[in-house]
Coordinates of C-alpha atoms and ligand atoms in Angstrom, one line a residue:
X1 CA -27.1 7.3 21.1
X2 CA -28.1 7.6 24.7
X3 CA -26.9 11.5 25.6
X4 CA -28.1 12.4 22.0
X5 CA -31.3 11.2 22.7
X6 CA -31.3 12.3 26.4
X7 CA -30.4 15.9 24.7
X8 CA -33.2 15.5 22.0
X9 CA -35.8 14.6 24.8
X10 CA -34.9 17.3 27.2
X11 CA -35.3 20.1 24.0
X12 CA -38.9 18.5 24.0
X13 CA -37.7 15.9 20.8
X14 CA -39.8 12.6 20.8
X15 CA -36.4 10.5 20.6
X16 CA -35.6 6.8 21.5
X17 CA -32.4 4.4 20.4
X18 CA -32.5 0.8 20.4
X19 CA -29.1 -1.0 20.9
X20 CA -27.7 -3.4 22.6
X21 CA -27.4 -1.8 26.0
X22 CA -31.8 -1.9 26.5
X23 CA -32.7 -5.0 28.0
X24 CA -35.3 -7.4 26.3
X25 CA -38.3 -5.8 28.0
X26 CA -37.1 -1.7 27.4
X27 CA -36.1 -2.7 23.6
X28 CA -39.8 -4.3 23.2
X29 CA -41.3 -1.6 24.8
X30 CA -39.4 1.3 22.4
X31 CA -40.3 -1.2 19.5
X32 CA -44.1 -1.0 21.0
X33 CA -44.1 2.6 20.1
X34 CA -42.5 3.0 17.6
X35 CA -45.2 0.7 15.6
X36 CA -47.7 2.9 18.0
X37 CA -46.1 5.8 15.8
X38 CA -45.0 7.4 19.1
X39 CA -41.5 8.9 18.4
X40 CA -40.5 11.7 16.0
X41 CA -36.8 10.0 15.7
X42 CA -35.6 6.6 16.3
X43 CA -31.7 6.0 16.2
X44 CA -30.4 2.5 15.2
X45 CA -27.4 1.3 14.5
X46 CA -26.9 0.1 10.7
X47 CA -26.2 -3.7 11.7
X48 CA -29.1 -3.6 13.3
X49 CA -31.3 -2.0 10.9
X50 CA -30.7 -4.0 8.4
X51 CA -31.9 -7.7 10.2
X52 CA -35.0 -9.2 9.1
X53 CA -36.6 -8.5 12.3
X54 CA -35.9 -4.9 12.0
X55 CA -37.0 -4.1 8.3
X56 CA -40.6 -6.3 9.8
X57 CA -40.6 -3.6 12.3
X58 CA -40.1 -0.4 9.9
X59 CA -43.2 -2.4 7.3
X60 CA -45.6 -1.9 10.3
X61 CA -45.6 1.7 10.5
X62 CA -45.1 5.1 8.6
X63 CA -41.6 6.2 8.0
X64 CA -41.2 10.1 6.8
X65 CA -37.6 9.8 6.5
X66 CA -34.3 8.2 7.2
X67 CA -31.2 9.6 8.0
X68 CA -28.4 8.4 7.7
X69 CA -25.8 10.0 9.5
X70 CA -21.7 9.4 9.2
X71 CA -22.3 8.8 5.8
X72 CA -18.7 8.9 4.8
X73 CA -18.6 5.0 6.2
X74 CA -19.7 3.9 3.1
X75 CA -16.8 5.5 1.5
X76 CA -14.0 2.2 0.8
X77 CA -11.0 3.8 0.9
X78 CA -12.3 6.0 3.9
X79 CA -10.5 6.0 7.4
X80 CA -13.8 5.1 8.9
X81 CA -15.0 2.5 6.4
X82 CA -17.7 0.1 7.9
X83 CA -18.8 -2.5 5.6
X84 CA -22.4 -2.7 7.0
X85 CA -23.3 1.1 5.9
X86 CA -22.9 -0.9 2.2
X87 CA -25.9 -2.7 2.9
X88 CA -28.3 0.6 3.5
X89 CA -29.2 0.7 -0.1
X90 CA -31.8 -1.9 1.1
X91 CA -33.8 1.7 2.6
X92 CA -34.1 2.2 -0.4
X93 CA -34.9 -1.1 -2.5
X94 CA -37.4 -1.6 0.5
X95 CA -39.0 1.6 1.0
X96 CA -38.9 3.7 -2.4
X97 CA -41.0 5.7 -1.5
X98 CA -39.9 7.2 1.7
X99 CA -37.1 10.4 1.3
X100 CA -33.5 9.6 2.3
X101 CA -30.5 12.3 3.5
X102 CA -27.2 11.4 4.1
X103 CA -25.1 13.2 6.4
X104 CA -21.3 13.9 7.1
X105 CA -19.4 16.5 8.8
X106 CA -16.0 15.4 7.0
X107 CA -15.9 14.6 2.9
X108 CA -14.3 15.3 0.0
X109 CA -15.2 15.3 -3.5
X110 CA -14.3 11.9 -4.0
X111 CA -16.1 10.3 -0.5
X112 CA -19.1 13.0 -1.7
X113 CA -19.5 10.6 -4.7
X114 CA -18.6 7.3 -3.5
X115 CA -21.5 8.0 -1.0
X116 CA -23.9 9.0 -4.0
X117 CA -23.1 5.6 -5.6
X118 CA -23.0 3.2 -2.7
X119 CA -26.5 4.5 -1.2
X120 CA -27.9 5.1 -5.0
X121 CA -28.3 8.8 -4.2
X122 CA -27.9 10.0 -7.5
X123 CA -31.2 12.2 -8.0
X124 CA -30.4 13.5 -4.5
X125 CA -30.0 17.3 -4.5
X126 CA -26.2 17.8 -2.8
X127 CA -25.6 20.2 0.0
X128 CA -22.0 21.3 1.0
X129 CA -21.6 24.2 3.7
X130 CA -18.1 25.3 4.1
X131 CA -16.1 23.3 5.9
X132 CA -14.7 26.2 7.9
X133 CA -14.6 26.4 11.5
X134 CA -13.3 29.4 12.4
X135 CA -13.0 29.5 15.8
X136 CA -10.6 26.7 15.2
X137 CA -6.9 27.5 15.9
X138 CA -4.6 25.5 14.2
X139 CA -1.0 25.2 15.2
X140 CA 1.5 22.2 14.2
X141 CA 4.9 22.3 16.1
X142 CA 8.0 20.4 15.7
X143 CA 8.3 18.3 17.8
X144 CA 11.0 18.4 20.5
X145 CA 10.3 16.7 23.7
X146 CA 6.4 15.9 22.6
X147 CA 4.8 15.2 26.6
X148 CA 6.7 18.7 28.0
X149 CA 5.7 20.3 25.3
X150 CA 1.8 19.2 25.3
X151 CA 2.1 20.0 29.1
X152 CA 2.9 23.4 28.4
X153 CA 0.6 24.1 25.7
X154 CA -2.2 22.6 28.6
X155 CA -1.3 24.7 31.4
X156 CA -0.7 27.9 29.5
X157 CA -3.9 28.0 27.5
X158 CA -5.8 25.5 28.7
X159 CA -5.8 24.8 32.4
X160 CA -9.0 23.4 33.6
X161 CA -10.9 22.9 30.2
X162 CA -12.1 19.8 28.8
X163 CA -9.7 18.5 26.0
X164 CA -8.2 15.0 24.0
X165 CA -5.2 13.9 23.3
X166 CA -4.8 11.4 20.2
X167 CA -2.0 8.8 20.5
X168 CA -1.0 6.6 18.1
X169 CA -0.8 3.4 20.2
X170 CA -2.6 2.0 23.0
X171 CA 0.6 1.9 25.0
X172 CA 1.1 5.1 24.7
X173 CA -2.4 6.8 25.7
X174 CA -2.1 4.4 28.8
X175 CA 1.3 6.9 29.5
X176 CA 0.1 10.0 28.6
X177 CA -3.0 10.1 30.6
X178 CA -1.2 8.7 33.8
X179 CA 1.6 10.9 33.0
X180 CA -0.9 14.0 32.8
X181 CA -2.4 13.1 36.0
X182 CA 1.1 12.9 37.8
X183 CA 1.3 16.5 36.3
X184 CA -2.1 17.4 38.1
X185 CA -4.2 17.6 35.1
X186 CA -7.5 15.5 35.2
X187 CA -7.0 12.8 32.5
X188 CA -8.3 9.4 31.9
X189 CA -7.4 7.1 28.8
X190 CA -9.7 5.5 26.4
X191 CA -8.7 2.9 23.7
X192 CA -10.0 -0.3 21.4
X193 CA -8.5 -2.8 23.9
X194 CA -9.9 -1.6 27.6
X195 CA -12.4 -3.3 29.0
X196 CA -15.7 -2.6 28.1
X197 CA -17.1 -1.3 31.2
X198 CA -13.7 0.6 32.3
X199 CA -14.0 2.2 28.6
X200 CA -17.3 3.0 29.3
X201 CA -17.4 5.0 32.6
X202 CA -14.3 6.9 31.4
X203 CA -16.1 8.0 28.2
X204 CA -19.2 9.0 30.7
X205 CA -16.9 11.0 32.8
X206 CA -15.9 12.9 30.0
X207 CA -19.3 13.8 28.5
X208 CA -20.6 14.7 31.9
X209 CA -17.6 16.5 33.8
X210 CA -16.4 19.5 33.5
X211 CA -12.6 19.6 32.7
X212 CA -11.7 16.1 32.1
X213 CA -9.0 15.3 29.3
X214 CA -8.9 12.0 27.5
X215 CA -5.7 10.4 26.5
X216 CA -7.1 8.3 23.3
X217 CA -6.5 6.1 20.0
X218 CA -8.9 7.1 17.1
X219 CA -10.9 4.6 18.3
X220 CA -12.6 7.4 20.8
X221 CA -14.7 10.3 19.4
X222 CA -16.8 8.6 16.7
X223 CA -20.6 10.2 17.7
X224 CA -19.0 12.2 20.7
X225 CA -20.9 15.5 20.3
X226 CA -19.8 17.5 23.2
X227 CA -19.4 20.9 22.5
X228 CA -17.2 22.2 25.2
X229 CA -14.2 20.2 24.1
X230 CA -11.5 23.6 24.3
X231 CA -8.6 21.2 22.2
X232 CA -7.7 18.5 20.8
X233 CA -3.8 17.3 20.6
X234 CA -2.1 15.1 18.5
X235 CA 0.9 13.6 19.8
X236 CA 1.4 11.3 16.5
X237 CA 0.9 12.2 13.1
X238 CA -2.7 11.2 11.9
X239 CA -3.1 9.1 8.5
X240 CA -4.7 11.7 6.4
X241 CA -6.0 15.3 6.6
X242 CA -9.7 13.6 6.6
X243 CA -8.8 11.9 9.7
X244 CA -6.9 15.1 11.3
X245 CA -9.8 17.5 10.4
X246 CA -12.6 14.8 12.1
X247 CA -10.5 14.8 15.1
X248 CA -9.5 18.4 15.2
X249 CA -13.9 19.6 14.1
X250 CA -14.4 17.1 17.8
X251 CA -13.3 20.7 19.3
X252 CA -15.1 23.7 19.8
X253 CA -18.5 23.1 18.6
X254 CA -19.8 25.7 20.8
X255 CA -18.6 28.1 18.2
X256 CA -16.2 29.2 21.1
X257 CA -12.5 30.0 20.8
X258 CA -10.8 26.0 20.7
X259 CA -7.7 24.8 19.5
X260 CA -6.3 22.3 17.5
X261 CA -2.8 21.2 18.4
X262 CA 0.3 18.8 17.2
X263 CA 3.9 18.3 17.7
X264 CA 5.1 16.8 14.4
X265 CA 8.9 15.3 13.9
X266 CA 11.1 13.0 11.1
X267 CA 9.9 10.2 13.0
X268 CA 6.4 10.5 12.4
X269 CA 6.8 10.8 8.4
X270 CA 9.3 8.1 9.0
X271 CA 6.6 5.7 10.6
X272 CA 3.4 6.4 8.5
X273 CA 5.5 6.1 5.4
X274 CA 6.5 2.5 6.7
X275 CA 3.2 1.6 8.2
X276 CA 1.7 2.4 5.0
X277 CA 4.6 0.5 2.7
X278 CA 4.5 -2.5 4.6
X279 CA 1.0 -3.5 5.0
X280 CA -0.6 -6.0 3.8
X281 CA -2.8 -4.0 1.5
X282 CA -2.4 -3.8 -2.5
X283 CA -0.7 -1.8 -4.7
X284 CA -3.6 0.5 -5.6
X285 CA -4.4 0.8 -1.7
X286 CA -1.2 1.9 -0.8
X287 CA -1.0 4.2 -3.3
X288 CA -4.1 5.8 -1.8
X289 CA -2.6 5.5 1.5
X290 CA 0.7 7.8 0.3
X291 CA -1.0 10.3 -1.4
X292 CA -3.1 11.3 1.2
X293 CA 0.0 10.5 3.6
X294 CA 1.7 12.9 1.4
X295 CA -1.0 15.8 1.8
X296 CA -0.6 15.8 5.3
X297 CA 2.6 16.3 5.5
X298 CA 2.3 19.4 3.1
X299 CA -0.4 20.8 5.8
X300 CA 2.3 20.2 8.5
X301 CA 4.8 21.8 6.0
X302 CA 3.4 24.9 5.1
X303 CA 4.8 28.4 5.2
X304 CA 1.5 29.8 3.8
X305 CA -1.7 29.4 5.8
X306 CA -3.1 26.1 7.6
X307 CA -6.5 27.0 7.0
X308 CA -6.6 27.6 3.3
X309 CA -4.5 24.4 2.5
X310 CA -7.3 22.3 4.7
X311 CA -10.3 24.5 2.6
X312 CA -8.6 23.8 -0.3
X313 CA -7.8 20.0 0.3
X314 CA -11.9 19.6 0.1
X315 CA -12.2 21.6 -2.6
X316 CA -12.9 25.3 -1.0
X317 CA -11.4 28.6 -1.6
X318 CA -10.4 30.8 1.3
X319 CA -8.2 33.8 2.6
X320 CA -5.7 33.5 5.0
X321 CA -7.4 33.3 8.4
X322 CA -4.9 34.9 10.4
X323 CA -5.8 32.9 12.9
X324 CA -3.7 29.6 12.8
X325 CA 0.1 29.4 13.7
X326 CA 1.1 30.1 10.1
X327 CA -0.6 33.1 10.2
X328 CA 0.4 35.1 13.1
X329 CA 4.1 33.5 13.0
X330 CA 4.8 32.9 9.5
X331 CA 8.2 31.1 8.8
X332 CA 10.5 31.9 6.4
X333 CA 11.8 30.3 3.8
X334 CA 15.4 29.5 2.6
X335 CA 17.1 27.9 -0.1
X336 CA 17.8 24.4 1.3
X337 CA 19.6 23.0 -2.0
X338 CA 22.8 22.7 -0.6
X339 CA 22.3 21.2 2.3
X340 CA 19.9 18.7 1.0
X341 CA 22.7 17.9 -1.6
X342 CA 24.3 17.2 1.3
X343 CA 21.9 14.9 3.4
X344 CA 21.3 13.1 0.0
X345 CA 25.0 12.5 -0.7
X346 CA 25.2 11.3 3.2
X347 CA 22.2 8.7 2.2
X348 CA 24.4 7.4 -0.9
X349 CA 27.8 7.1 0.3
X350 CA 26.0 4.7 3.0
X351 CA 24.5 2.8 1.2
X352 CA 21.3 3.6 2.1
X353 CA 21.0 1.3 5.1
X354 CA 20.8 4.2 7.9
X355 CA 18.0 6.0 9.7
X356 CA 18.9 9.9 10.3
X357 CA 20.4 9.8 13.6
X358 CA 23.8 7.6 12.2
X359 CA 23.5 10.0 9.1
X360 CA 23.4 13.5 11.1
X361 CA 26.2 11.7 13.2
X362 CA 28.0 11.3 9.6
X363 CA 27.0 15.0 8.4
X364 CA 28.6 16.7 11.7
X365 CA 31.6 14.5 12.0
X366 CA 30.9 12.9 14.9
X367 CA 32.5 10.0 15.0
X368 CA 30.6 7.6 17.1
X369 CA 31.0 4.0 17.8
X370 CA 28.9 3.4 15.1
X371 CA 30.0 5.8 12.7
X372 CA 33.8 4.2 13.6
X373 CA 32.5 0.4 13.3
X374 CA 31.6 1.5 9.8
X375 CA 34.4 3.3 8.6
X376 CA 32.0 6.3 7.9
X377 CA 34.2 8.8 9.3
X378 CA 36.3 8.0 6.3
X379 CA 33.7 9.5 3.9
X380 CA 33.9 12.6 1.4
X381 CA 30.8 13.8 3.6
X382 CA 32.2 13.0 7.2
X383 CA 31.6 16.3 9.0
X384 CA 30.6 18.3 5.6
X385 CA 27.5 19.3 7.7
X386 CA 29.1 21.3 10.7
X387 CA 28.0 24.4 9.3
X388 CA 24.9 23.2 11.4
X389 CA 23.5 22.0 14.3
X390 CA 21.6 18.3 15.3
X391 CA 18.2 20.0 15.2
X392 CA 18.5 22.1 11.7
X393 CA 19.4 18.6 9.8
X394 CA 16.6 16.6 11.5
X395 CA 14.3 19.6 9.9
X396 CA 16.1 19.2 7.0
X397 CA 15.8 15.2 6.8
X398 CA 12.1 15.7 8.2
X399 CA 11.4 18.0 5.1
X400 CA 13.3 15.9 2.8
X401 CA 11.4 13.0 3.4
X402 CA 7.7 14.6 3.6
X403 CA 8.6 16.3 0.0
X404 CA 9.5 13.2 -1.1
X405 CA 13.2 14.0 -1.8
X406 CA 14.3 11.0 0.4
X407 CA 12.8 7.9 0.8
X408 CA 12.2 5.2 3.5
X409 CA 12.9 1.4 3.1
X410 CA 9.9 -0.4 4.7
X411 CA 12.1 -3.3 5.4
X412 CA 15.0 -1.7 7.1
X413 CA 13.7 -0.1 10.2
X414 CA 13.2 3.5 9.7
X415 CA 16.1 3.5 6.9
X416 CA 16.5 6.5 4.2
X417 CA 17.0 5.8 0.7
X418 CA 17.1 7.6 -2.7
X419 CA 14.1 8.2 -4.3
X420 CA 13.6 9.1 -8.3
X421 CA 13.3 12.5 -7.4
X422 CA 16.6 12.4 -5.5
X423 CA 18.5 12.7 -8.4
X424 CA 17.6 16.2 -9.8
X425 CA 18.4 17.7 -6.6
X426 CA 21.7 15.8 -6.2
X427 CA 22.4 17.1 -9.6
X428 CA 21.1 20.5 -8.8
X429 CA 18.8 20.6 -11.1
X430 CA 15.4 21.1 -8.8
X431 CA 16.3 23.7 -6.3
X432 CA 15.1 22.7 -2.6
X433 CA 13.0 25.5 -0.7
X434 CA 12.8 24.8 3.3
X435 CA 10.8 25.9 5.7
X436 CA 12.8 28.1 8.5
X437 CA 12.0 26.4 11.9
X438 CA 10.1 29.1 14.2
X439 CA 10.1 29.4 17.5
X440 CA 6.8 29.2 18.8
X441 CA 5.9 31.9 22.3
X442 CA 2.8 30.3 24.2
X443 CA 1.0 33.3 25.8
X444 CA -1.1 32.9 28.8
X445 CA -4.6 33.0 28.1
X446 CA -7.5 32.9 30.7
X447 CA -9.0 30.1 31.3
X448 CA -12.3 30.2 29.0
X449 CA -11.5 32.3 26.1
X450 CA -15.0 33.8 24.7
X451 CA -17.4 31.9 27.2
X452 CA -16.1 33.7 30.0
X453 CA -17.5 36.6 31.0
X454 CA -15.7 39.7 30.9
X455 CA -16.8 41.4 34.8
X456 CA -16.1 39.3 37.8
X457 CA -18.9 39.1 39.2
X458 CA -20.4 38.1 36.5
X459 CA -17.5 35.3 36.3
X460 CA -18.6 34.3 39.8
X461 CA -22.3 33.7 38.9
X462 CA -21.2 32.2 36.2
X463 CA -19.3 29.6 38.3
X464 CA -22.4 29.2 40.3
X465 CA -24.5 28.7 37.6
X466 CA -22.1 25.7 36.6
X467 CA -22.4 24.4 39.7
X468 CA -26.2 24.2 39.4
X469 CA -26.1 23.0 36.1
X470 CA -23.9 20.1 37.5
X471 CA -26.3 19.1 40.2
X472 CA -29.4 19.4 37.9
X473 CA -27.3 17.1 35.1
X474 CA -26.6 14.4 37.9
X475 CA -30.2 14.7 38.9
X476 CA -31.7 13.9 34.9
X477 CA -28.6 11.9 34.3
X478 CA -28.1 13.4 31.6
X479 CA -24.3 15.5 30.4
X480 CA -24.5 18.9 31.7
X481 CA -23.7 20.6 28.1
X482 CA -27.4 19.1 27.5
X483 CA -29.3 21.2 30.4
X484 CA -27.3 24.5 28.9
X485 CA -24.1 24.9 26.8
X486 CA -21.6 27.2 28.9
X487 CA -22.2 30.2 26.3
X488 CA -25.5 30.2 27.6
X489 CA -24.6 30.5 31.2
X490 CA -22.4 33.2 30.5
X491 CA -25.0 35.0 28.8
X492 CA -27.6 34.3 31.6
X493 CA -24.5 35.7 34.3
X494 CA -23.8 38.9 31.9
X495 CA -27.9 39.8 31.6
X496 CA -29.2 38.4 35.3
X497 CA -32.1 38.6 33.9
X498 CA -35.2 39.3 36.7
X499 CA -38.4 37.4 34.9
X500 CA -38.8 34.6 32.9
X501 CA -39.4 36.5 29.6
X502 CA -36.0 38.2 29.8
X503 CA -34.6 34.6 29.9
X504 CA -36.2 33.5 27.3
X505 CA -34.9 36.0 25.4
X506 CA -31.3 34.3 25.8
X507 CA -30.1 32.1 23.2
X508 CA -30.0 28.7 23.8
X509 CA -33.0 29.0 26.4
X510 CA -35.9 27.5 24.6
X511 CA -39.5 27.1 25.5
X512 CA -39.1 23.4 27.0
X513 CA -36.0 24.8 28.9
X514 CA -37.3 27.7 30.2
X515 CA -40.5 25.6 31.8
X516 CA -37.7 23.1 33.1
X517 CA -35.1 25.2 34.2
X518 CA -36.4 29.0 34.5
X519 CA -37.4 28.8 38.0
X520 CA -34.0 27.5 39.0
X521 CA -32.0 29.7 36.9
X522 CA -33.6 32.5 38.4
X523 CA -33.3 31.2 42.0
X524 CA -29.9 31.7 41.6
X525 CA -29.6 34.7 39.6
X526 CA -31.1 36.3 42.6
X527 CA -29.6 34.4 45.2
X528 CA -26.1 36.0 43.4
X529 CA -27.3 39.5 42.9
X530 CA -28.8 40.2 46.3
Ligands
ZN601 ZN1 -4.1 31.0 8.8

């Protein structure tokens, strides 16, 4: 609420928020004008909003419209479901009269009409924009040794830029980000059980630094709207291509080159699949849970492109993009029935008790302590999979699992069991098409993609202009991507523009800018070019 409102006010916006973090005498004074009709835009949080003391507040002056923004929370069997969004229909029961629009950057068909129902928008015209965001880069690699491989994806294409990494645990984001600073990279880590304060200032450095990266849970990014974020990584396998598209859309809003990045392995598939089996949750839940568990995986899956599955997942058509990982390296496929015969006979003759590293041992004849204690290197299948290596069968147990074709036992740790569909392909009747593991070449990119400019000089005004920008944020304590995004600035160091009119012309430099700003802007401008 606070930098959106600081941004708002410094493009000239009437804005104000009232949470919990104004003391008694700023929240009465906001509330003081706001019954004064004084602001254009109030934000509120919905617990708030709906309190008696509030809706008293909103009878004693003239509302034009509400917003309601993140409107997916309403949605029950959402990822981001907050019960208190529920209770908005009282806007509407209270005020009739005033217009309502709902608002969400992530939601499918199904979330589209849960939110229709739950806030009784059902005369409401709908409008869906494409979901596309095309300077996006999606790329999903196995994963082999997931921190080396995130540190070289960082400091081939990403070094110095402002990025996050999503974890799955707390634990591990504590790791990563003091792992990544041992590596030299600026990181800091942000999760639910931090306290509050420590949370806080990390999440502020972030906003207002340039080049920061944030080792996170989910529980970081909800209403973070900076638009220089260059990536976002995933180290674990989100829940559901909703979830992976929110994080991922956190990059790039600039409209600038960004990239969205995972490492994906058996174990992941292995641990949502549990996570989701053993909960506490019912049937109809879980259900829900797998099938969109299950869509994932297909994304990660792929041999045709990312992009169009994602469109198509919320109902859009599209081309290939030729710009994900799919695209420009497309893997092959090959006809996996055999050997999936063979992982699925490995499965049987156990019994069904073992996770894939006793099994692999099993399929390459390795007879380890284990395999020995068990008598498994007795078995029809003992060594039956020496044809290939450790790595093919865990992408061949990995793909198994994610199409369905093996099963986990939520009891057993990490176990693999028959499923009903196991059968056919045991039988060989259903033939199994795999996906050919590519190898994946990281080329060296500079440092900012499209932002940077392309002479360099210009590159070194632009650097001073950042440097300004930094000093002015500091001084109106507000994030710097609020004074001027970095597109801007490059524009401003490609044009070096003489008079205030010629940087007007500039996008992103508006009229309550340029009378802020202009003089300074210029200052250095000339400063540079003389
Ligand atoms: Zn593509």
């Amino acid at each position: 609420m606070h930098d959106q409102v600081a941004a708002l006010r410094e493009a000239g916006v009437r804005a104000a928020y009232l949470n919990s973090a104004l003391s008694a005498q700023e929240a009465s004074a906001v509330e003081r004008a706001f019954v004064a009709g004084e602001w254009d835009l109030l934000y509120v949080a919905p617990e708030r909003l709906v309190t008696g003391r509030f809706m008293d507040l909103l009878a004693r002056t003239k509302i034009a419209l509400f917003a309601i923004d993140e409107a997916h929370c309403v949605a029950q069997w959402g990822h981001d479901f907050r019960p208190e969004y529920i209770q908005l229909s009282i806007l509407h029961e209270r005020f009739p009269e005033v217009p309502r629009i709902a608002l969400t950057a992530t939601a499918d068909a199904q979330t589209r009409a849960e939110i229709v129902s739950r806030l009784q928008l059902e005369d409401a015209q709908q409008f869906v924009s494409s979901f596309d965001r095309p300077n996006i880069r999606y790329q999903i690699v196995e994963k082999a040794d997931p921190r080396k491989q995130l540190l070289d994806f960082i400091q081939a294409e990403h070094r110095g830029d402002a990025g996050i990494v999503y974890c799955m645990s707390r634990k591990k984001v504590e790791e990563t980000a003091a792992w990544l600073e041992k590596q030299g990279i600026r990181a800091l880590p942000y999760h639910a059980g931090m306290d509050v304060p420590t949370r806080q200032r990390n999440q502020d450095t972030f906003l207002r630094e340039d080049g920061v990266v944030m080792a996170a849970t989910i529980a970081f990014g909800m209403g973070i709207d900076k638009p220089d974020v260059r990536f976002v990584a995933h180290l674990d396998l989100p829940k559901s291509i909703e979830g992976y598209y929110q994080e991922t859309g956190r990059a790039g809003r600039d409209g600038t080159p960004a990239d969205a990045w995972m490492t994906y392995g058996l174990s992941d598939v292995v641990q949502q699949r549990r996570m989701i089996q053993s909960g506490d949750a019912d049937e109809q839940f879980k259900r829900v849970g797998l099938a969109k568990l299950d869509a994932l995986l297909a994304l990660c899956e792929a041999t045709t492109c990312r992009r169009v599955r994602l469109l198509n997942y919320f109902g859009e058509d599209a081309q290939p993009c030729g710009n994900c990982d799919v695209c420009s390296n497309p893997p092959a496929t090959w006809d996996g029935s055999v050997a999936a015969q063979k992982a699925l006979s490995a499965v049987y003759r156990t019994g069904g008790r073992f996770g894939a590293v006793h099994l692999i041992d099993v399929l390459l004849g390795h007879a380890s302590d284990k395999v020995q204690q068990w008598g498994h290197n007795k078995l029809g299948v003992f060594g039956v999979g020496n044809d290939m290596d450790e790595k093919g069968w865990r992408a061949v147990f990995r793909q198994l699992v994610a199409q369905g074709l093996m099963g986990v036992d939520h009891d057993a740790f990490g176990a693999l069991t028959l499923t009903e569909k196991s059968r056919a392909v045991l039988k060989g009747e259903s033939p199994v098409w795999l996906r050919q593991e590519v190898a994946v070449k990281t080329t060296r990119k500079s440092r900012r993609p499209i932002a940077a400019p392309a002479h360099p000089a210009d590159d070194a005004l632009f650097e001073k202009l950042r440097v300004w920008r930094q000093a002015a944020a500091r001084e109106h304590n507000v994030p710097a991507y609020v004074i001027f995004h970095d597109a801007t600035l490059a524009q401003i160091a490609q044009l070096r523009p003489a008079t205030l009119d010629q940087l007007g012309g500039v996008s992103g430099v508006g009229a309550r800018k340029l009378e802020a700003y202009g003089a300074g802007i210029l200052a250095v401008v000339n400063a540079a070019v003389e």
